[in-house]
């Protein structure tokens, strides 16, 4: 069992509401929202007003992935906009544990993400604080890239550490997920799987149904 988290990065931004309805019809209830600042990553996407607008039109869980520098500056605004999960990057701030505490103080679930080159053990010192860990399986910044195979190796040690401590932290993976690798990803131990282009480059309803059945 896993949760499919479609990323709207490849959706039609001029028709977001209908794109979300298509996902809903496919059985989706977890939406991944990619926020990019042009600084932490070499791309700019969407931000607070769009999260706010989405939270008004859907009751899906809003999983907001902050690819922004010094995310502590905007936690309050993203929390008030209606985020259910806020994911920060450990590489983007000096003290990730403090930012995680700030997120939780706003009543939002907290996650920390690691880029492909960052060892998974980096999050272990504050693992107990986290609701979810996000393993990036592409360099953050763009949809439609290929899955970096070495990222598979981060899943098992993270799962092992979560179990050793008796936690129920979720493991999420993001980037390059396709029909041909999702089964292995879930078998390795991921609970939440982000899929962007592989859902929006076709019929989102049918593709979401297929992805949900696959793993
Ligand atoms: C990349 C984003 C991902 C990405 C996923 O920076 O965090 O969520 O859009 O898209 P695909 O599935 O196309 O790799
Ligand atoms: Zn993402």
Coordinates of N, CA and C and ligand atoms in Angstrom, one line a residue:
X1 N 0.8 -1.2 0.0 CA 0.0 0.0 0.0 C 0.9 1.3 0.0
X2 N 0.6 2.2 -0.9 CA 1.3 3.4 -0.9 C 0.3 4.5 -1.3
X3 N 0.8 5.8 -1.1 CA 0.0 6.9 -1.5 C 0.6 7.5 -2.7
X4 N -0.3 7.7 -3.7 CA 0.2 8.4 -4.9 C 0.0 9.9 -4.7
X5 N 1.1 10.6 -5.0 CA 1.1 12.1 -4.8 C 1.4 12.8 -6.1
X6 N 0.4 13.0 -7.0 CA 0.7 13.7 -8.2 C 1.3 15.1 -8.0
X7 N 2.3 15.4 -8.8 CA 2.9 16.7 -8.7 C 2.2 17.6 -9.8
X8 N 1.7 18.7 -9.4 CA 1.0 19.6 -10.4 C 2.0 20.4 -11.3
X9 N 3.3 20.2 -11.1 CA 4.3 21.0 -11.8 C 4.1 20.9 -13.3
X10 N 3.6 19.7 -13.8 CA 3.5 19.5 -15.2 C 2.0 19.7 -15.6
X11 N 1.1 20.1 -14.7 CA -0.3 20.3 -15.0 C -0.5 21.5 -15.9
X12 N -1.7 21.7 -16.4 CA -2.0 22.9 -17.1 C -2.4 24.0 -16.1
X13 N -1.5 24.9 -15.9 CA -1.7 25.9 -14.8 C -2.9 26.9 -15.2
X14 N -3.3 26.9 -16.4 CA -4.4 27.8 -16.8 C -5.7 27.1 -16.4
X15 N -5.7 25.8 -16.1 CA -6.9 25.0 -15.8 C -6.7 24.1 -14.6
X16 N -6.1 24.7 -13.5 CA -5.7 23.8 -12.4 C -6.9 23.1 -11.7
X17 N -8.0 23.8 -11.6 CA -9.2 23.2 -11.0 C -9.6 22.0 -11.7
X18 N -9.7 22.1 -13.1 CA -10.1 20.9 -13.8 C -9.1 19.8 -13.8
X19 N -7.8 20.2 -13.7 CA -6.8 19.1 -13.6 C -6.9 18.4 -12.3
X20 N -7.2 19.1 -11.3 CA -7.4 18.5 -9.9 C -8.7 17.6 -9.9
X21 N -9.7 18.0 -10.6 CA -10.9 17.2 -10.7 C -10.6 15.9 -11.4
X22 N -9.8 16.0 -12.4 CA -9.4 14.8 -13.2 C -8.6 13.8 -12.3
X23 N -7.8 14.3 -11.4 CA -7.0 13.5 -10.5 C -8.0 12.8 -9.5
X24 N -8.9 13.6 -9.0 CA -9.8 13.2 -8.0 C -10.6 12.0 -8.6
X25 N -11.0 12.1 -9.8 CA -11.8 11.1 -10.5 C -10.9 9.8 -10.7
X26 N -9.6 10.0 -10.6 CA -8.7 8.8 -10.7 C -8.4 8.2 -9.3
X27 N -9.0 8.8 -8.3 CA -8.8 8.2 -6.9 C -7.7 8.9 -6.1
X28 N -7.2 10.1 -6.6 CA -6.1 10.8 -5.9 C -6.7 11.6 -4.7
X29 N -6.0 11.5 -3.5 CA -6.4 12.4 -2.5 C -5.2 13.1 -1.8
X30 N -4.0 13.1 -2.5 CA -2.8 13.7 -1.9 C -2.1 14.4 -3.1
X31 N -1.9 15.7 -2.9 CA -1.5 16.5 -4.0 C -0.1 17.1 -3.7
X32 N 0.9 17.0 -4.6 CA 2.2 17.5 -4.3 C 2.4 18.8 -5.1
X33 N 2.8 19.8 -4.3 CA 2.9 21.2 -4.9 C 4.3 21.6 -4.8
X34 N 4.9 21.8 -5.9 CA 6.4 22.2 -6.0 C 6.6 23.7 -6.0
X35 N 7.2 24.2 -5.0 CA 7.4 25.6 -4.9 C 8.9 25.9 -5.1
X36 N 9.3 26.7 -6.1 CA 10.7 27.0 -6.5 C 10.9 28.5 -6.5
X37 N 12.1 28.8 -6.0 CA 12.4 30.3 -5.8 C 13.4 30.9 -6.7
X38 N 14.0 30.1 -7.7 CA 15.0 30.6 -8.6 C 16.3 30.8 -7.9
X39 N 16.5 30.4 -6.7 CA 17.7 30.6 -5.9 C 18.2 29.3 -5.4
X40 N 17.4 28.6 -4.6 CA 17.8 27.2 -4.1 C 17.8 26.3 -5.3
X41 N 16.9 26.5 -6.3 CA 16.9 25.7 -7.6 C 16.9 26.7 -8.7
X42 N 17.4 26.3 -9.9 CA 17.4 27.2 -11.0 C 16.1 27.3 -11.8
X43 N 15.0 27.5 -11.1 CA 13.7 27.5 -11.7 C 12.8 28.2 -10.8
X44 N 11.7 28.8 -11.3 CA 10.7 29.5 -10.5 C 9.4 28.8 -10.9
X45 N 8.6 28.5 -9.9 CA 7.3 27.9 -10.2 C 6.1 28.7 -9.6
X46 N 5.6 28.2 -8.5 CA 4.4 28.8 -7.9 C 4.7 29.0 -6.4
X47 N 3.7 29.8 -5.7 CA 4.0 30.0 -4.3 C 2.7 30.2 -3.5
X48 N 2.7 31.0 -2.5 CA 1.7 31.1 -1.5 C 0.3 31.3 -2.1
X49 N 0.1 32.2 -3.0 CA -1.3 32.4 -3.5 C -1.9 31.2 -4.1
X50 N -1.1 30.4 -4.8 CA -1.6 29.2 -5.5 C -1.9 28.1 -4.4
X51 N -1.1 28.0 -3.4 CA -1.5 27.1 -2.3 C -2.8 27.5 -1.7
X52 N -2.9 28.7 -1.5 CA -4.2 29.3 -0.9 C -5.4 29.0 -1.8
X53 N -5.2 29.2 -3.0 CA -6.3 28.9 -4.0 C -6.7 27.4 -4.0
X54 N -5.6 26.6 -4.0 CA -5.9 25.2 -4.0 C -6.6 24.7 -2.8
X55 N -6.2 25.2 -1.7 CA -6.9 24.8 -0.4 C -8.3 25.2 -0.4
X56 N -8.7 26.2 -1.2 CA -10.1 26.6 -1.2 C -10.9 25.7 -2.1
X57 N -10.3 25.1 -3.1 CA -11.1 24.3 -4.1 C -11.0 22.8 -3.9
X58 N -10.1 22.4 -3.0 CA -10.0 20.9 -2.8 C -9.8 20.5 -1.4
X59 N -10.3 19.3 -1.0 CA -10.1 18.8 0.3 C -8.9 17.8 0.3
X60 N -8.2 17.7 -0.8 CA -7.1 16.8 -0.9 C -6.0 17.3 0.1
X61 N -5.2 16.3 0.6 CA -4.0 16.7 1.4 C -3.0 17.5 0.5
X62 N -2.6 18.7 1.0 CA -1.7 19.5 0.2 C -0.3 19.3 0.8
X63 N 0.5 18.7 0.0 CA 1.9 18.3 0.3 C 2.8 19.3 -0.4
X64 N 3.2 20.3 0.4 CA 3.9 21.4 -0.3 C 5.4 21.3 -0.1
X65 N 6.1 21.1 -1.2 CA 7.5 20.9 -1.3 C 8.3 22.2 -1.6
X66 N 8.9 22.7 -0.5 CA 9.5 24.0 -0.6 C 11.0 23.9 -1.1
X67 N 11.2 24.2 -2.3 CA 12.6 24.2 -2.9 C 13.0 25.7 -2.8
X68 N 13.1 26.2 -1.6 CA 13.4 27.6 -1.5 C 14.5 27.8 -0.4
X69 N 15.3 28.8 -0.6 CA 16.4 29.2 0.3 C 15.9 29.7 1.6
X70 N 16.4 29.3 2.7 CA 16.0 29.8 4.0 C 14.5 29.8 4.2
X71 N 13.9 28.6 4.2 CA 12.5 28.4 4.2 C 11.8 29.0 5.5
X72 N 12.6 29.1 6.5 CA 12.1 29.7 7.8 C 11.4 31.0 7.6
X73 N 11.8 31.7 6.5 CA 11.2 33.1 6.2 C 9.7 33.0 5.8
X74 N 9.3 31.8 5.4 CA 7.9 31.8 4.8 C 7.0 30.7 5.4
X75 N 7.5 30.0 6.5 CA 6.7 28.9 7.0 C 5.3 29.4 7.4
X76 N 5.2 30.5 8.1 CA 3.9 31.1 8.6 C 3.0 31.3 7.4
X77 N 3.5 31.9 6.4 CA 2.6 32.2 5.2 C 2.1 30.9 4.6
X78 N 3.0 29.9 4.4 CA 2.6 28.7 3.7 C 1.6 27.9 4.7
X79 N 1.8 28.0 6.0 CA 0.9 27.3 6.9 C -0.4 27.9 6.8
X80 N -0.5 29.2 6.8 CA -1.8 29.9 6.8 C -2.5 29.8 5.5
X81 N -1.7 29.5 4.4 CA -2.3 29.3 3.1 C -3.0 27.9 3.0
X82 N -2.8 27.0 3.9 CA -3.5 25.8 3.9 C -2.7 24.5 3.6
X83 N -1.4 24.6 3.8 CA -0.5 23.4 3.6 C -0.8 22.4 4.7
X84 N -0.9 21.1 4.3 CA -1.1 20.0 5.3 C 0.3 19.5 5.6
X85 N 1.2 19.4 4.7 CA 2.6 19.0 4.9 C 3.4 20.1 4.3
X86 N 4.5 20.5 5.1 CA 5.5 21.4 4.5 C 6.8 20.6 4.6
X87 N 7.4 20.6 3.4 CA 8.7 19.9 3.2 C 9.8 21.0 2.9
X88 N 10.8 21.0 3.8 CA 12.0 21.9 3.5 C 13.1 21.0 3.1
X89 N 14.1 21.7 2.5 CA 15.4 21.0 2.2 C 16.4 21.2 3.3
X90 N 17.1 20.1 3.7 CA 18.1 20.3 4.7 C 19.3 21.1 4.2
X91 N 19.4 21.2 2.9 CA 20.6 21.9 2.3 C 20.3 23.4 2.2
X92 N 19.0 23.8 2.5 CA 18.6 25.2 2.3 C 18.6 26.1 3.5
X93 N 18.9 25.4 4.7 CA 18.8 26.2 5.9 C 19.9 25.8 6.9
X94 N 20.3 26.6 7.8 CA 21.4 26.3 8.7 C 21.0 25.3 9.8
X95 N 19.7 25.4 10.2 CA 19.3 24.5 11.3 C 17.9 23.9 11.0
X96 N 17.9 22.8 10.2 CA 16.7 22.2 9.7 C 15.8 21.8 10.9
X97 N 16.3 21.3 12.0 CA 15.5 20.9 13.1 C 14.7 22.1 13.7
X98 N 15.3 23.3 13.7 CA 14.5 24.4 14.2 C 13.4 24.8 13.2
X99 N 13.6 24.7 12.0 CA 12.5 25.0 11.0 C 11.4 23.9 11.1
X100 N 11.8 22.7 11.3 CA 10.8 21.6 11.5 C 9.9 22.0 12.7
X101 N 10.6 22.4 13.8 CA 9.8 22.8 15.0 C 8.8 23.9 14.7
X102 N 9.3 24.9 13.9 CA 8.5 26.0 13.5 C 7.3 25.6 12.7
X103 N 7.5 24.6 11.8 CA 6.4 24.1 11.0 C 5.4 23.5 11.9
X104 N 5.9 22.6 12.9 CA 4.9 21.9 13.8 C 4.2 22.9 14.7
X105 N 4.9 24.0 15.1 CA 4.2 25.0 15.9 C 3.0 25.6 15.2
X106 N 3.0 25.6 13.9 CA 1.9 26.1 13.1 C 0.9 25.0 12.8
X107 N 1.0 23.8 13.5 CA 0.0 22.8 13.3 C 0.1 22.1 12.0
X108 N 1.2 22.1 11.3 CA 1.4 21.5 10.0 C 2.4 20.3 10.1
X109 N 2.1 19.3 9.3 CA 3.1 18.1 9.4 C 4.4 18.5 8.7
X110 N 5.5 18.0 9.2 CA 6.8 18.5 8.7 C 7.6 17.4 8.1
X111 N 8.2 17.7 7.0 CA 9.1 16.8 6.3 C 10.4 17.5 5.9
X112 N 11.5 16.7 5.8 CA 12.8 17.3 5.3 C 13.2 16.4 4.1
X113 N 13.7 17.2 3.1 CA 14.1 16.5 1.9 C 15.6 16.5 1.7
X114 N 16.1 15.5 1.1 CA 17.6 15.4 0.8 C 17.7 15.3 -0.7
X115 N 18.7 16.1 -1.2 CA 19.0 16.1 -2.7 C 19.7 14.8 -3.0
X116 N 19.9 14.4 -4.2 CA 20.5 13.1 -4.6 C 21.9 13.0 -3.9
X117 N 22.7 14.0 -3.9 CA 24.1 13.9 -3.4 C 24.2 13.9 -1.8
X118 N 23.1 14.2 -1.2 CA 23.1 14.4 0.3 C 22.8 13.0 1.0
X119 N 23.7 12.6 1.9 CA 23.5 11.3 2.5 C 22.2 11.3 3.3
X120 N 21.6 10.2 3.3 CA 20.3 10.1 4.0 C 20.5 10.2 5.6
X121 N 21.7 9.8 6.0 CA 22.0 9.9 7.5 C 21.9 11.3 8.0
X122 N 22.0 12.3 7.1 CA 21.9 13.7 7.5 C 20.7 14.0 8.3
X123 N 19.6 13.3 8.0 CA 18.3 13.7 8.7 C 18.2 12.8 10.0
X124 N 19.1 11.9 10.3 CA 18.9 11.0 11.4 C 18.9 11.8 12.8
X125 N 19.8 12.8 12.9 CA 19.8 13.5 14.2 C 18.4 14.1 14.7
X126 N 17.5 14.4 13.7 CA 16.2 15.0 14.1 C 15.1 14.1 13.5
X127 N 15.4 12.9 13.2 CA 14.4 12.0 12.6 C 13.1 11.9 13.4
X128 N 13.3 11.9 14.7 CA 12.1 11.7 15.6 C 11.1 12.9 15.5
X129 N 11.6 14.0 15.0 CA 10.7 15.2 14.9 C 9.8 15.1 13.6
X130 N 10.2 14.3 12.7 CA 9.7 14.3 11.3 C 8.4 13.5 11.1
X131 N 7.5 14.0 10.4 CA 6.3 13.2 9.9 C 6.7 12.4 8.6
X132 N 7.6 13.0 7.9 CA 8.0 12.4 6.6 C 9.4 12.8 6.2
X133 N 10.0 11.9 5.5 CA 11.3 12.3 4.9 C 11.2 12.1 3.4
X134 N 11.6 13.1 2.6 CA 11.5 13.1 1.2 C 12.9 12.9 0.5
X135 N 13.0 11.8 -0.2 CA 14.2 11.4 -0.9 C 14.0 12.0 -2.3
X136 N 14.9 12.9 -2.7 CA 14.8 13.4 -4.1 C 15.6 12.4 -5.0
X137 N 14.9 12.0 -6.1 CA 15.5 11.0 -7.0 C 15.9 11.7 -8.3
X138 N 15.8 13.0 -8.4 CA 16.3 13.8 -9.4 C 16.9 15.1 -8.8
X139 N 17.7 15.8 -9.5 CA 18.1 17.1 -9.0 C 16.9 18.0 -9.0
X140 N 16.5 18.6 -7.8 CA 15.3 19.4 -7.8 C 15.4 20.6 -8.7
X141 N 14.3 21.0 -9.3 CA 14.2 22.1 -10.2 C 13.3 21.9 -11.4
X142 N 13.3 20.7 -11.9 CA 12.5 20.5 -13.1 C 11.8 19.1 -13.1
X143 N 10.6 19.1 -13.7 CA 10.0 17.8 -13.9 C 10.5 17.1 -15.2
X144 N 10.1 15.9 -15.4 CA 10.5 15.2 -16.6 C 11.9 14.7 -16.7
X145 N 12.7 14.6 -15.5 CA 14.0 14.1 -15.6 C 14.0 12.5 -15.3
X146 N 15.2 11.9 -15.5 CA 15.3 10.5 -15.3 C 15.7 10.2 -13.8
X147 N 15.1 9.1 -13.3 CA 15.3 8.7 -11.9 C 16.8 8.3 -11.8
X148 N 17.4 8.9 -10.7 CA 18.9 8.6 -10.4 C 18.9 7.3 -9.6
X149 N 19.4 6.2 -10.3 CA 19.4 4.9 -9.7 C 20.0 4.8 -8.3
X150 N 21.1 5.5 -8.0 CA 21.7 5.4 -6.7 C 20.8 5.8 -5.6
X151 N 19.7 6.5 -5.9 CA 18.8 7.0 -4.8 C 18.0 5.8 -4.2
X152 N 17.9 4.7 -5.0 CA 17.3 3.5 -4.4 C 17.9 3.1 -3.1
X153 N 19.3 3.3 -3.1 CA 20.1 2.8 -1.9 C 19.8 3.6 -0.6
X154 N 19.1 4.7 -0.7 CA 18.8 5.5 0.5 C 17.5 4.9 1.2
X155 N 16.7 4.2 0.5 CA 15.4 3.8 1.1 C 15.5 2.8 2.2
X156 N 16.3 1.7 1.9 CA 16.4 0.7 3.0 C 17.0 1.2 4.3
X157 N 18.1 1.9 4.3 CA 18.7 2.3 5.5 C 17.8 3.3 6.3
X158 N 17.0 4.1 5.6 CA 16.1 5.0 6.2 C 14.9 4.2 6.9
X159 N 14.4 3.3 6.1 CA 13.3 2.4 6.6 C 13.8 1.7 7.9
X160 N 15.0 1.2 7.8 CA 15.6 0.4 8.9 C 15.7 1.3 10.2
X161 N 16.2 2.5 10.0 CA 16.3 3.5 11.1 C 15.0 3.9 11.7
X162 N 14.0 4.1 10.9 CA 12.6 4.4 11.3 C 12.1 3.3 12.2
X163 N 12.2 2.0 11.7 CA 11.7 0.9 12.4 C 12.5 0.7 13.7
X164 N 13.8 0.8 13.7 CA 14.6 0.6 14.9 C 14.2 1.6 16.0
X165 N 13.8 2.8 15.6 CA 13.3 3.7 16.6 C 11.8 3.6 16.9
X166 N 11.1 2.8 16.2 CA 9.7 2.6 16.5 C 8.9 3.8 16.0
X167 N 9.3 4.5 15.0 CA 8.6 5.7 14.5 C 7.6 5.3 13.4
X168 N 6.7 6.2 13.1 CA 5.9 5.9 11.9 C 6.1 7.0 10.8
X169 N 7.3 7.5 10.8 CA 7.7 8.5 9.7 C 7.4 7.9 8.3
X170 N 6.8 8.7 7.5 CA 6.6 8.3 6.1 C 7.9 8.5 5.3
X171 N 8.0 7.7 4.3 CA 9.1 7.9 3.3 C 8.5 8.2 2.0
X172 N 8.9 9.4 1.5 CA 8.4 9.9 0.2 C 9.5 10.0 -0.8
X173 N 9.2 9.7 -2.1 CA 10.2 9.8 -3.1 C 9.7 10.7 -4.2
X174 N 10.6 11.5 -4.9 CA 10.2 12.5 -5.8 C 11.1 12.6 -7.0
X175 N 10.7 12.4 -8.2 CA 11.4 12.6 -9.4 C 11.7 11.4 -10.2
X176 N 11.3 11.5 -11.4 CA 11.6 10.4 -12.4 C 10.8 9.1 -12.2
X177 N 9.7 9.1 -11.4 CA 8.9 7.9 -11.2 C 8.1 7.6 -12.4
X178 N 8.1 6.4 -12.9 CA 7.4 6.0 -14.1 C 6.7 4.7 -13.8
X179 N 5.9 4.2 -14.8 CA 5.2 2.9 -14.6 C 6.2 1.8 -14.4
X180 N 7.4 1.9 -15.0 CA 8.3 0.8 -14.9 C 9.2 0.7 -13.6
X181 N 9.2 1.8 -12.8 CA 10.0 1.7 -11.6 C 9.2 1.8 -10.3
X182 N 7.9 2.1 -10.4 CA 7.2 2.4 -9.2 C 7.1 1.2 -8.3
X183 N 7.0 0.0 -8.8 CA 6.8 -1.2 -8.0 C 8.1 -1.4 -7.1
X184 N 9.3 -1.3 -7.8 CA 10.5 -1.4 -7.0 C 10.6 -0.4 -5.9
X185 N 10.2 0.9 -6.2 CA 10.2 1.9 -5.2 C 9.4 1.6 -4.0
X186 N 8.2 1.1 -4.2 CA 7.3 0.8 -3.1 C 7.8 -0.5 -2.4
X187 N 8.3 -1.4 -3.1 CA 8.8 -2.7 -2.5 C 10.0 -2.3 -1.6
X188 N 10.8 -1.4 -1.9 CA 11.9 -1.0 -1.1 C 11.5 -0.3 0.2
X189 N 10.3 0.3 0.2 CA 9.8 0.8 1.4 C 9.2 2.2 1.4
X190 N 9.0 2.8 0.2 CA 8.4 4.2 0.1 C 6.9 4.1 0.3
X191 N 6.4 5.1 1.1 CA 5.0 5.1 1.4 C 4.2 6.1 0.5
X192 N 5.0 7.2 0.1 CA 4.3 8.3 -0.6 C 5.2 8.5 -1.9
X193 N 4.6 8.4 -3.1 CA 5.3 8.5 -4.3 C 4.8 9.6 -5.1
X194 N 5.7 10.5 -5.5 CA 5.4 11.7 -6.3 C 5.5 11.3 -7.8
X195 N 4.5 11.6 -8.5 CA 4.6 11.4 -10.0 C 4.1 12.6 -10.7
X196 N 4.9 13.2 -11.5 CA 4.5 14.5 -12.2 C 4.2 14.2 -13.7
X197 N 5.3 14.3 -14.5 CA 5.1 14.2 -16.0 C 4.4 12.9 -16.4
X198 N 4.7 11.8 -15.7 CA 4.1 10.5 -16.1 C 2.6 10.5 -15.9
X199 N 2.1 11.4 -15.2 CA 0.6 11.5 -15.1 C 0.0 12.6 -15.9
X200 N 0.7 13.7 -16.0 CA 0.2 14.8 -16.8 C 0.5 14.9 -18.3
X201 N 1.4 14.0 -18.7 CA 1.7 13.9 -20.1 C 0.7 13.0 -20.9
X202 N -0.4 12.6 -20.1 CA -1.5 11.8 -20.8 C -2.8 12.2 -20.1
X203 N -3.7 11.2 -20.0 CA -5.0 11.4 -19.4 C -4.8 11.2 -17.8
X204 N -4.8 12.3 -17.1 CA -4.5 12.2 -15.6 C -5.4 11.2 -14.9
X205 N -6.7 11.1 -15.3 CA -7.6 10.2 -14.6 C -7.2 8.7 -14.8
X206 N -7.0 8.4 -16.0 CA -6.7 7.0 -16.3 C -5.3 6.6 -15.8
X207 N -4.3 7.6 -15.9 CA -3.0 7.3 -15.5 C -2.9 7.2 -14.0
X208 N -3.7 8.0 -13.3 CA -3.7 7.9 -11.8 C -4.2 6.6 -11.4
X209 N -5.3 6.1 -12.0 CA -5.8 4.8 -11.7 C -4.8 3.7 -11.9
X210 N -4.1 3.8 -13.1 CA -3.1 2.8 -13.4 C -2.0 2.8 -12.3
X211 N -1.5 4.0 -12.0 CA -0.4 4.1 -11.0 C -0.9 3.5 -9.6
X212 N -2.1 3.8 -9.3 CA -2.6 3.3 -7.9 C -2.6 1.8 -7.9
X213 N -3.0 1.2 -9.1 CA -3.1 -0.2 -9.2 C -1.7 -0.9 -9.2
X214 N -0.7 -0.2 -9.8 CA 0.6 -0.8 -10.1 C 1.4 -1.3 -9.0
X215 N 1.4 -0.6 -7.9 CA 2.3 -1.0 -6.8 C 1.7 -1.8 -5.7
Ligands
LIG1 C1 11.3 18.4 -9.1 C2 10.0 18.3 -8.4 C3 9.2 17.1 -8.7 C4 8.9 16.9 -10.1 C5 8.3 15.5 -10.4 O1 12.1 19.5 -8.6 O2 10.2 18.3 -7.0 O3 8.1 17.0 -7.9 O4 8.1 17.9 -10.7 O5 8.1 15.4 -11.7 P1 8.5 14.1 -12.6 O6 7.6 13.0 -12.0 O7 8.2 14.5 -13.9 O8 10.0 13.8 -12.3
LIG2 ZN1 8.6 17.9 -5.6

